[in-house]
């Protein structure tokens, strides 16, 4: 209890008031009553939870019993139709962190720690063996690793524009994916906005896990001046997100589908961007993901009133996952 109080005191001081004030105004208007519950979780990092995604390429004999001993349980119901048998993810309601594994060259890691909501875009993508898949904004690589826990694509292109983060992505892939599966993966450092022109109608599935105002980390910005600048530049993010989505649509073959995701609650970066794509691309239609949302509703809290092709995970005490917005679209011609 003493430690928790100390951690609480330390972490509370780091909240960036200018960001909190901005969120307070915007999210009260957009989320109504739900915002105060979300705010309680976002501003209490000692309540944050982590899920443990097991690496099917490096099974560890004692790991699942060790997780069970610490109160972890399978995060997703085994009966879900889109959940592959090899996919194993554990979570627990109590906060705290399972120890992270250090990168050791030549040695595969046994698990990846993540926010369980990050898996929803990957599950919504429903990658099948042999498909051509593009992860347009891939670093540090959590979702790329998760895609490979679900299926074995015929070709998997992981792209990240930022140089430093692209190296981080390569390291993640090396740490989790063995030969020969790794040979199916191509890592590039392109501006994702150009890939549609470079590889038109090439992919069966595209994941656009877009750069966004990361609500969790922005709330703890150490530099208030930088935070103010970021808040002012928020509008530009919607424009970048729209361009990335348009490129993703171009890169899809007719009949292929894409999933768009962000880790912000901001409507301007979520539904508004998707609505703009739907209104400007006549060959793109929404795909219903409400069945998936119902299937995982024991583990996640969703904002009510969303359309069937989208969901917004709201962090709550004991289910502190998200924020995570997910939308699915299909290119019909
Ligand atoms: N999908 C990643 C994962 O699960 O680990 C997280 C991706 S993060 C939300 C968004 C990424 O997009 C950042 O690493 C950022 O550097 C990258 N990015 C920003 N602008 C980009 C662009 N024009 N093209 C491609 N990637 C971009």
Tab-separated table of C-alpha atoms and ligand atoms in Angstrom:
chain	number	residue	atom	x	y	z
A	1	UNK	CA	0.000	0.000	0.000
A	2	UNK	CA	2.888	2.313	0.906
A	3	UNK	CA	4.535	1.649	-2.447
A	4	UNK	CA	1.275	2.215	-4.294
A	5	UNK	CA	0.830	5.567	-2.505
A	6	UNK	CA	4.386	6.574	-3.372
A	7	UNK	CA	3.878	5.594	-7.022
A	8	UNK	CA	0.574	7.449	-7.043
A	9	UNK	CA	2.170	10.646	-5.717
A	10	UNK	CA	5.001	10.464	-8.199
A	11	UNK	CA	2.844	9.734	-11.221
A	12	UNK	CA	0.145	12.274	-10.366
A	13	UNK	CA	2.686	15.078	-10.524
A	14	UNK	CA	3.575	14.197	-14.076
A	15	UNK	CA	0.116	14.786	-15.567
A	16	UNK	CA	0.302	17.620	-18.079
A	17	UNK	CA	-2.492	20.005	-17.043
A	18	UNK	CA	-2.761	21.772	-20.391
A	19	UNK	CA	-3.438	18.436	-22.115
A	20	UNK	CA	-5.905	17.349	-19.448
A	21	UNK	CA	-7.806	20.656	-19.787
A	22	UNK	CA	-7.954	20.240	-23.562
A	23	UNK	CA	-9.193	16.640	-23.286
A	24	UNK	CA	-11.710	17.636	-20.608
A	25	UNK	CA	-13.366	20.080	-22.975
A	26	UNK	CA	-13.261	17.960	-26.112
A	27	UNK	CA	-14.117	14.580	-24.625
A	28	UNK	CA	-16.903	15.849	-22.361
A	29	UNK	CA	-18.546	17.107	-25.557
A	30	UNK	CA	-17.836	13.904	-27.516
A	31	UNK	CA	-18.286	11.164	-24.898
A	32	UNK	CA	-20.655	12.726	-22.355
A	33	UNK	CA	-20.791	10.944	-18.970
A	34	UNK	CA	-18.380	8.211	-20.085
A	35	UNK	CA	-15.468	10.695	-20.152
A	36	UNK	CA	-15.176	11.065	-16.355
A	37	UNK	CA	-14.772	7.273	-15.951
A	38	UNK	CA	-12.219	7.186	-18.769
A	39	UNK	CA	-10.378	10.175	-17.280
A	40	UNK	CA	-10.112	8.370	-13.917
A	41	UNK	CA	-8.264	5.503	-15.591
A	42	UNK	CA	-6.094	7.590	-17.921
A	43	UNK	CA	-4.890	9.766	-15.055
A	44	UNK	CA	-4.189	6.779	-12.763
A	45	UNK	CA	-1.314	4.891	-14.374
A	46	UNK	CA	-1.035	2.646	-11.320
A	47	UNK	CA	-4.371	1.082	-12.495
A	48	UNK	CA	-3.094	0.305	-15.987
A	49	UNK	CA	-3.020	-3.322	-17.050
A	50	UNK	CA	-0.905	-5.267	-19.508
A	51	UNK	CA	-1.814	-8.339	-21.484
A	52	UNK	CA	0.674	-11.071	-22.361
A	53	UNK	CA	0.601	-12.314	-25.968
A	54	UNK	CA	2.395	-15.657	-26.244
A	55	UNK	CA	4.774	-16.235	-29.146
A	56	UNK	CA	3.658	-19.412	-30.933
A	57	UNK	CA	7.142	-19.659	-32.492
A	58	UNK	CA	8.824	-19.974	-29.087
A	59	UNK	CA	6.599	-21.972	-26.747
A	60	UNK	CA	7.738	-21.956	-23.127
A	61	UNK	CA	6.679	-25.022	-21.082
A	62	UNK	CA	6.076	-23.361	-17.694
A	63	UNK	CA	4.799	-19.991	-18.897
A	64	UNK	CA	1.042	-20.630	-18.966
A	65	UNK	CA	0.995	-22.161	-15.477
A	66	UNK	CA	3.140	-19.309	-14.175
A	67	UNK	CA	0.661	-16.813	-15.636
A	68	UNK	CA	-2.277	-18.707	-14.140
A	69	UNK	CA	-0.475	-18.665	-10.766
A	70	UNK	CA	-0.347	-14.880	-10.958
A	71	UNK	CA	-4.057	-14.532	-11.681
A	72	UNK	CA	-3.894	-14.295	-15.475
A	73	UNK	CA	-6.637	-15.872	-17.613
A	74	UNK	CA	-7.146	-16.190	-21.402
A	75	UNK	CA	-8.173	-12.726	-22.593
A	76	UNK	CA	-10.337	-13.864	-25.499
A	77	UNK	CA	-13.037	-16.553	-25.434
A	78	UNK	CA	-11.662	-19.660	-27.196
A	79	UNK	CA	-14.963	-20.138	-29.040
A	80	UNK	CA	-14.661	-16.978	-31.141
A	81	UNK	CA	-14.825	-18.054	-34.803
A	82	UNK	CA	-12.079	-15.679	-35.988
A	83	UNK	CA	-9.613	-16.710	-33.276
A	84	UNK	CA	-6.935	-19.132	-34.498
A	85	UNK	CA	-6.093	-22.069	-32.216
A	86	UNK	CA	-2.452	-20.995	-31.874
A	87	UNK	CA	-3.404	-17.524	-30.653
A	88	UNK	CA	-2.880	-17.221	-26.883
A	89	UNK	CA	-3.225	-14.006	-24.939
A	90	UNK	CA	-3.536	-13.656	-21.167
A	91	UNK	CA	-4.802	-10.804	-19.026
A	92	UNK	CA	-5.861	-10.137	-15.452
A	93	UNK	CA	-8.028	-7.486	-13.844
A	94	UNK	CA	-5.372	-6.581	-11.264
A	95	UNK	CA	-2.877	-3.942	-12.349
A	96	UNK	CA	0.832	-4.658	-12.535
A	97	UNK	CA	3.254	-5.852	-15.100
A	98	UNK	CA	4.575	-9.251	-16.012
A	99	UNK	CA	8.386	-8.897	-16.421
A	100	UNK	CA	9.465	-7.860	-19.926
A	101	UNK	CA	12.022	-9.996	-21.760
A	102	UNK	CA	15.251	-8.314	-22.891
A	103	UNK	CA	16.364	-8.468	-26.526
A	104	UNK	CA	19.034	-11.125	-26.922
A	105	UNK	CA	20.414	-11.542	-30.444
A	106	UNK	CA	19.780	-15.025	-31.773
A	107	UNK	CA	17.150	-15.827	-29.140
A	108	UNK	CA	13.413	-15.685	-29.672
A	109	UNK	CA	11.226	-14.027	-27.065
A	110	UNK	CA	8.395	-16.052	-25.566
A	111	UNK	CA	5.821	-13.283	-25.155
A	112	UNK	CA	4.956	-9.665	-25.980
A	113	UNK	CA	3.432	-7.286	-23.410
A	114	UNK	CA	0.711	-5.019	-24.760
A	115	UNK	CA	-2.578	-3.257	-24.223
A	116	UNK	CA	-5.125	-6.006	-24.993
A	117	UNK	CA	-7.181	-3.576	-27.108
A	118	UNK	CA	-4.259	-3.435	-29.580
A	119	UNK	CA	-5.212	-6.928	-30.659
A	120	UNK	CA	-8.681	-5.924	-31.832
A	121	UNK	CA	-7.503	-4.308	-35.112
A	122	UNK	CA	-5.499	-7.466	-35.858
A	123	UNK	CA	-8.439	-9.766	-35.106
A	124	UNK	CA	-10.731	-7.555	-37.192
A	125	UNK	CA	-8.340	-7.881	-40.159
A	126	UNK	CA	-8.938	-11.684	-40.225
A	127	UNK	CA	-5.716	-12.523	-42.065
A	128	UNK	CA	-5.743	-15.952	-43.727
A	129	UNK	CA	-2.771	-18.147	-44.610
A	130	UNK	CA	-1.213	-17.217	-47.943
A	131	UNK	CA	-2.671	-13.690	-48.166
A	132	UNK	CA	-0.650	-10.632	-49.132
A	133	UNK	CA	-0.675	-8.317	-46.141
A	134	UNK	CA	0.566	-4.756	-45.625
A	135	UNK	CA	1.143	-3.216	-42.193
A	136	UNK	CA	1.413	0.410	-43.309
A	137	UNK	CA	2.593	2.023	-40.029
A	138	UNK	CA	4.236	-0.865	-38.260
A	139	UNK	CA	6.780	0.225	-35.613
A	140	UNK	CA	7.463	-0.911	-32.964
A	141	UNK	CA	5.845	-4.028	-34.418
A	142	UNK	CA	3.351	-5.265	-31.832
A	143	UNK	CA	0.576	-5.706	-34.373
A	144	UNK	CA	2.930	-7.237	-36.961
A	145	UNK	CA	3.882	-9.874	-34.382
A	146	UNK	CA	0.201	-10.391	-33.560
A	147	UNK	CA	-0.692	-10.872	-37.255
A	148	UNK	CA	1.856	-13.687	-37.397
A	149	UNK	CA	0.337	-15.327	-34.321
A	150	UNK	CA	-2.958	-15.523	-36.250
A	151	UNK	CA	-1.850	-16.727	-39.692
A	152	UNK	CA	1.003	-17.224	-42.079
A	153	UNK	CA	0.670	-14.645	-44.876
A	154	UNK	CA	2.136	-15.480	-48.291
A	155	UNK	CA	3.801	-12.067	-48.275
A	156	UNK	CA	3.949	-9.653	-45.347
A	157	UNK	CA	5.109	-6.077	-45.900
A	158	UNK	CA	5.845	-4.147	-42.692
A	159	UNK	CA	6.440	-0.450	-43.322
A	160	UNK	CA	7.608	2.331	-40.996
A	161	UNK	CA	8.576	5.821	-42.165
A	162	UNK	CA	10.658	6.865	-39.164
A	163	UNK	CA	14.249	5.693	-39.374
A	164	UNK	CA	14.833	4.986	-35.711
A	165	UNK	CA	11.473	3.344	-35.203
A	166	UNK	CA	12.036	1.243	-38.321
A	167	UNK	CA	15.145	-0.241	-36.672
A	168	UNK	CA	13.052	-0.937	-33.593
A	169	UNK	CA	10.543	-2.734	-35.859
A	170	UNK	CA	13.324	-4.877	-37.355
A	171	UNK	CA	14.510	-5.793	-33.878
A	172	UNK	CA	10.984	-6.775	-32.803
A	173	UNK	CA	10.601	-9.006	-35.856
A	174	UNK	CA	13.981	-10.649	-35.234
A	175	UNK	CA	13.051	-11.214	-31.589
A	176	UNK	CA	9.789	-12.990	-32.344
A	177	UNK	CA	9.864	-14.545	-35.786
A	178	UNK	CA	12.109	-17.474	-36.750
A	179	UNK	CA	13.330	-18.829	-40.080
A	180	UNK	CA	11.702	-19.580	-42.483
A	181	UNK	CA	8.650	-17.441	-41.581
A	182	UNK	CA	10.867	-14.344	-41.374
A	183	UNK	CA	11.624	-14.740	-45.090
A	184	UNK	CA	7.984	-13.906	-45.886
A	185	UNK	CA	8.452	-10.472	-44.327
A	186	UNK	CA	9.703	-7.351	-46.104
A	187	UNK	CA	10.499	-4.308	-43.973
A	188	UNK	CA	10.509	-0.902	-45.696
A	189	UNK	CA	10.985	2.717	-44.635
A	190	UNK	CA	8.586	4.389	-47.055
A	191	UNK	CA	6.155	7.213	-46.547
A	192	UNK	CA	2.981	5.144	-46.283
A	193	UNK	CA	1.179	7.748	-48.379
A	194	UNK	CA	3.171	6.581	-51.422
A	195	UNK	CA	2.663	2.821	-51.155
A	196	UNK	CA	-0.724	2.912	-52.919
A	197	UNK	CA	0.939	4.372	-56.013
A	198	UNK	CA	3.953	2.057	-55.753
A	199	UNK	CA	1.946	-1.160	-55.319
A	200	UNK	CA	-1.592	-0.558	-56.618
A	201	UNK	CA	-4.191	-3.329	-56.125
A	202	UNK	CA	-1.569	-5.683	-54.690
A	203	UNK	CA	-2.749	-6.578	-51.190
A	204	UNK	CA	-5.547	-8.747	-49.789
A	205	UNK	CA	-5.390	-7.017	-46.385
A	206	UNK	CA	-3.997	-3.686	-45.176
A	207	UNK	CA	-3.636	-2.528	-41.593
A	208	UNK	CA	-3.496	1.237	-41.058
A	209	UNK	CA	-2.548	1.652	-37.400
A	210	UNK	CA	-2.207	5.364	-37.872
A	211	UNK	CA	-0.042	7.949	-36.152
A	212	UNK	CA	-2.460	9.782	-33.831
A	213	UNK	CA	-2.730	11.877	-30.690
A	214	UNK	CA	-1.835	9.125	-28.268
A	215	UNK	CA	-4.104	10.119	-25.375
A	216	UNK	CA	-2.288	8.073	-22.726
A	217	UNK	CA	1.190	9.326	-23.459
A	218	UNK	CA	0.163	12.922	-24.255
A	219	UNK	CA	-1.381	13.224	-20.784
A	220	UNK	CA	2.053	12.600	-19.318
A	221	UNK	CA	4.035	14.925	-21.613
A	222	UNK	CA	7.079	16.120	-19.678
A	223	UNK	CA	7.334	19.328	-21.713
A	224	UNK	CA	4.156	21.514	-21.535
A	225	UNK	CA	5.327	23.779	-24.376
A	226	UNK	CA	5.756	20.805	-26.678
A	227	UNK	CA	2.356	19.544	-25.542
A	228	UNK	CA	0.709	22.854	-26.516
A	229	UNK	CA	2.351	22.674	-29.936
A	230	UNK	CA	1.150	19.112	-30.427
A	231	UNK	CA	-2.410	20.108	-29.466
A	232	UNK	CA	-2.291	22.926	-32.013
A	233	UNK	CA	-1.074	20.539	-34.702
A	234	UNK	CA	-3.776	17.991	-33.996
A	235	UNK	CA	-5.765	18.959	-37.102
A	236	UNK	CA	-2.832	18.036	-39.336
A	237	UNK	CA	-2.996	14.487	-38.009
A	238	UNK	CA	-6.485	13.980	-39.472
A	239	UNK	CA	-5.145	15.046	-42.839
A	240	UNK	CA	-2.201	12.599	-42.634
A	241	UNK	CA	-4.556	9.819	-41.506
A	242	UNK	CA	-6.860	10.456	-44.467
A	243	UNK	CA	-3.920	10.343	-46.905
A	244	UNK	CA	-2.611	7.105	-45.371
A	245	UNK	CA	-6.075	5.578	-45.683
A	246	UNK	CA	-6.397	6.665	-49.293
A	247	UNK	CA	-3.037	5.059	-50.052
A	248	UNK	CA	-4.187	1.878	-48.291
A	249	UNK	CA	-7.317	1.783	-50.455
A	250	UNK	CA	-5.177	2.102	-53.598
A	251	UNK	CA	-2.885	-0.698	-52.398
A	252	UNK	CA	-5.844	-3.086	-51.903
A	253	UNK	CA	-6.968	-5.460	-54.625
A	254	UNK	CA	-10.708	-5.294	-55.424
A	255	UNK	CA	-12.387	-7.487	-52.803
A	256	UNK	CA	-9.602	-6.829	-50.277
A	257	UNK	CA	-10.206	-5.201	-46.917
A	258	UNK	CA	-8.494	-2.806	-44.554
A	259	UNK	CA	-8.614	-2.040	-40.874
A	260	UNK	CA	-7.972	1.469	-39.576
A	261	UNK	CA	-7.039	1.977	-35.929
A	262	UNK	CA	-5.862	4.692	-33.554
A	263	UNK	CA	-5.238	4.924	-29.818
A	264	UNK	CA	-7.070	8.214	-29.363
A	265	UNK	CA	-10.641	9.004	-28.351
A	266	UNK	CA	-10.719	11.988	-30.707
A	267	UNK	CA	-13.618	11.838	-33.147
A	268	UNK	CA	-11.733	14.007	-35.654
A	269	UNK	CA	-9.102	11.259	-35.984
A	270	UNK	CA	-11.562	8.366	-35.878
A	271	UNK	CA	-15.113	8.382	-37.282
A	272	UNK	CA	-14.596	11.676	-39.132
A	273	UNK	CA	-11.627	10.275	-41.095
A	274	UNK	CA	-13.504	7.073	-41.923
A	275	UNK	CA	-16.616	9.001	-42.983
A	276	UNK	CA	-14.504	11.164	-45.265
A	277	UNK	CA	-13.006	8.088	-46.959
A	278	UNK	CA	-16.458	6.524	-47.337
A	279	UNK	CA	-17.834	9.680	-48.908
A	280	UNK	CA	-14.861	10.250	-51.209
A	281	UNK	CA	-14.168	6.679	-52.441
A	282	UNK	CA	-17.201	5.182	-54.177
A	283	UNK	CA	-15.493	1.750	-54.357
A	284	UNK	CA	-15.194	1.426	-50.553
A	285	UNK	CA	-17.914	0.039	-48.281
A	286	UNK	CA	-18.113	-0.446	-44.495
A	287	UNK	CA	-17.740	-3.953	-43.030
A	288	UNK	CA	-19.801	-4.954	-39.980
A	289	UNK	CA	-17.555	-5.754	-36.967
A	290	UNK	CA	-20.306	-5.685	-34.345
A	291	UNK	CA	-20.183	-9.503	-34.073
A	292	UNK	CA	-16.551	-9.330	-33.029
A	293	UNK	CA	-17.333	-6.546	-30.547
A	294	UNK	CA	-20.100	-8.683	-28.991
A	295	UNK	CA	-17.765	-11.679	-28.821
A	296	UNK	CA	-15.169	-9.804	-26.747
A	297	UNK	CA	-17.543	-7.655	-24.704
A	298	UNK	CA	-16.640	-9.463	-21.450
A	299	UNK	CA	-13.104	-8.101	-21.633
A	300	UNK	CA	-13.696	-4.643	-23.151
A	301	UNK	CA	-15.968	-1.645	-22.657
A	302	UNK	CA	-17.147	-0.009	-25.880
A	303	UNK	CA	-18.657	3.403	-26.479
A	304	UNK	CA	-22.326	2.867	-27.274
A	305	UNK	CA	-23.976	4.360	-30.338
A	306	UNK	CA	-21.127	3.622	-32.758
A	307	UNK	CA	-21.912	2.374	-36.267
A	308	UNK	CA	-21.550	-1.336	-37.096
A	309	UNK	CA	-18.263	-0.938	-38.950
A	310	UNK	CA	-16.479	0.741	-36.035
A	311	UNK	CA	-15.820	0.448	-32.321
A	312	UNK	CA	-14.175	2.553	-29.638
A	313	UNK	CA	-12.694	0.830	-26.584
A	314	UNK	CA	-13.073	2.949	-23.450
A	315	UNK	CA	-10.698	2.244	-20.546
A	316	UNK	CA	-12.496	1.393	-17.309
A	317	UNK	CA	-11.276	0.339	-13.881
A	318	UNK	CA	-10.483	-3.398	-14.003
A	319	UNK	CA	-10.678	-3.325	-17.840
A	320	UNK	CA	-8.205	-0.539	-18.386
A	321	UNK	CA	-7.746	-1.351	-22.101
A	322	UNK	CA	-7.777	1.276	-24.825
A	323	UNK	CA	-8.412	3.935	-25.897
A	324	UNK	CA	-8.564	2.108	-29.215
A	325	UNK	CA	-10.665	2.968	-32.243
A	326	UNK	CA	-11.117	0.282	-34.918
A	327	UNK	CA	-12.947	0.497	-38.258
A	328	UNK	CA	-13.101	-2.007	-41.113
A	329	UNK	CA	-13.676	-1.228	-44.801
A	330	UNK	CA	-13.765	-3.265	-47.991
A	331	UNK	CA	-12.747	-2.270	-51.518
A	332	UNK	CA	-15.431	-3.579	-53.832
A	333	UNK	CA	-14.020	-2.671	-57.256
B	1	LIG	N1	1.387	-0.616	-35.443
B	1	LIG	C1	2.399	-0.292	-34.449
B	1	LIG	C2	2.397	-1.367	-33.386
B	1	LIG	O1	1.359	-1.998	-33.161
B	1	LIG	O2	3.446	-1.592	-32.775
B	1	LIG	C3	2.203	1.103	-33.879
B	1	LIG	C4	2.153	2.172	-34.946
B	1	LIG	S1	2.129	3.816	-34.338
B	1	LIG	C5	0.503	3.989	-33.766
B	1	LIG	C6	2.133	4.741	-35.811
B	1	LIG	C7	3.455	4.710	-36.560
B	1	LIG	O3	3.288	5.378	-37.808
B	1	LIG	C8	4.614	5.422	-35.861
B	1	LIG	O4	5.654	4.523	-35.644
B	1	LIG	C9	5.017	6.519	-36.841
B	1	LIG	O5	6.407	6.747	-36.871
B	1	LIG	C10	4.530	5.950	-38.154
B	1	LIG	N2	4.303	6.944	-39.223
B	1	LIG	C11	4.103	8.270	-39.124
B	1	LIG	N3	3.931	8.817	-40.343
B	1	LIG	C12	4.023	7.813	-41.241
B	1	LIG	C13	3.946	7.733	-42.659
B	1	LIG	N4	3.736	8.832	-43.406
B	1	LIG	N5	4.101	6.533	-43.246
B	1	LIG	C14	4.305	5.418	-42.511
B	1	LIG	N6	4.401	5.431	-41.169
B	1	LIG	C15	4.260	6.610	-40.534
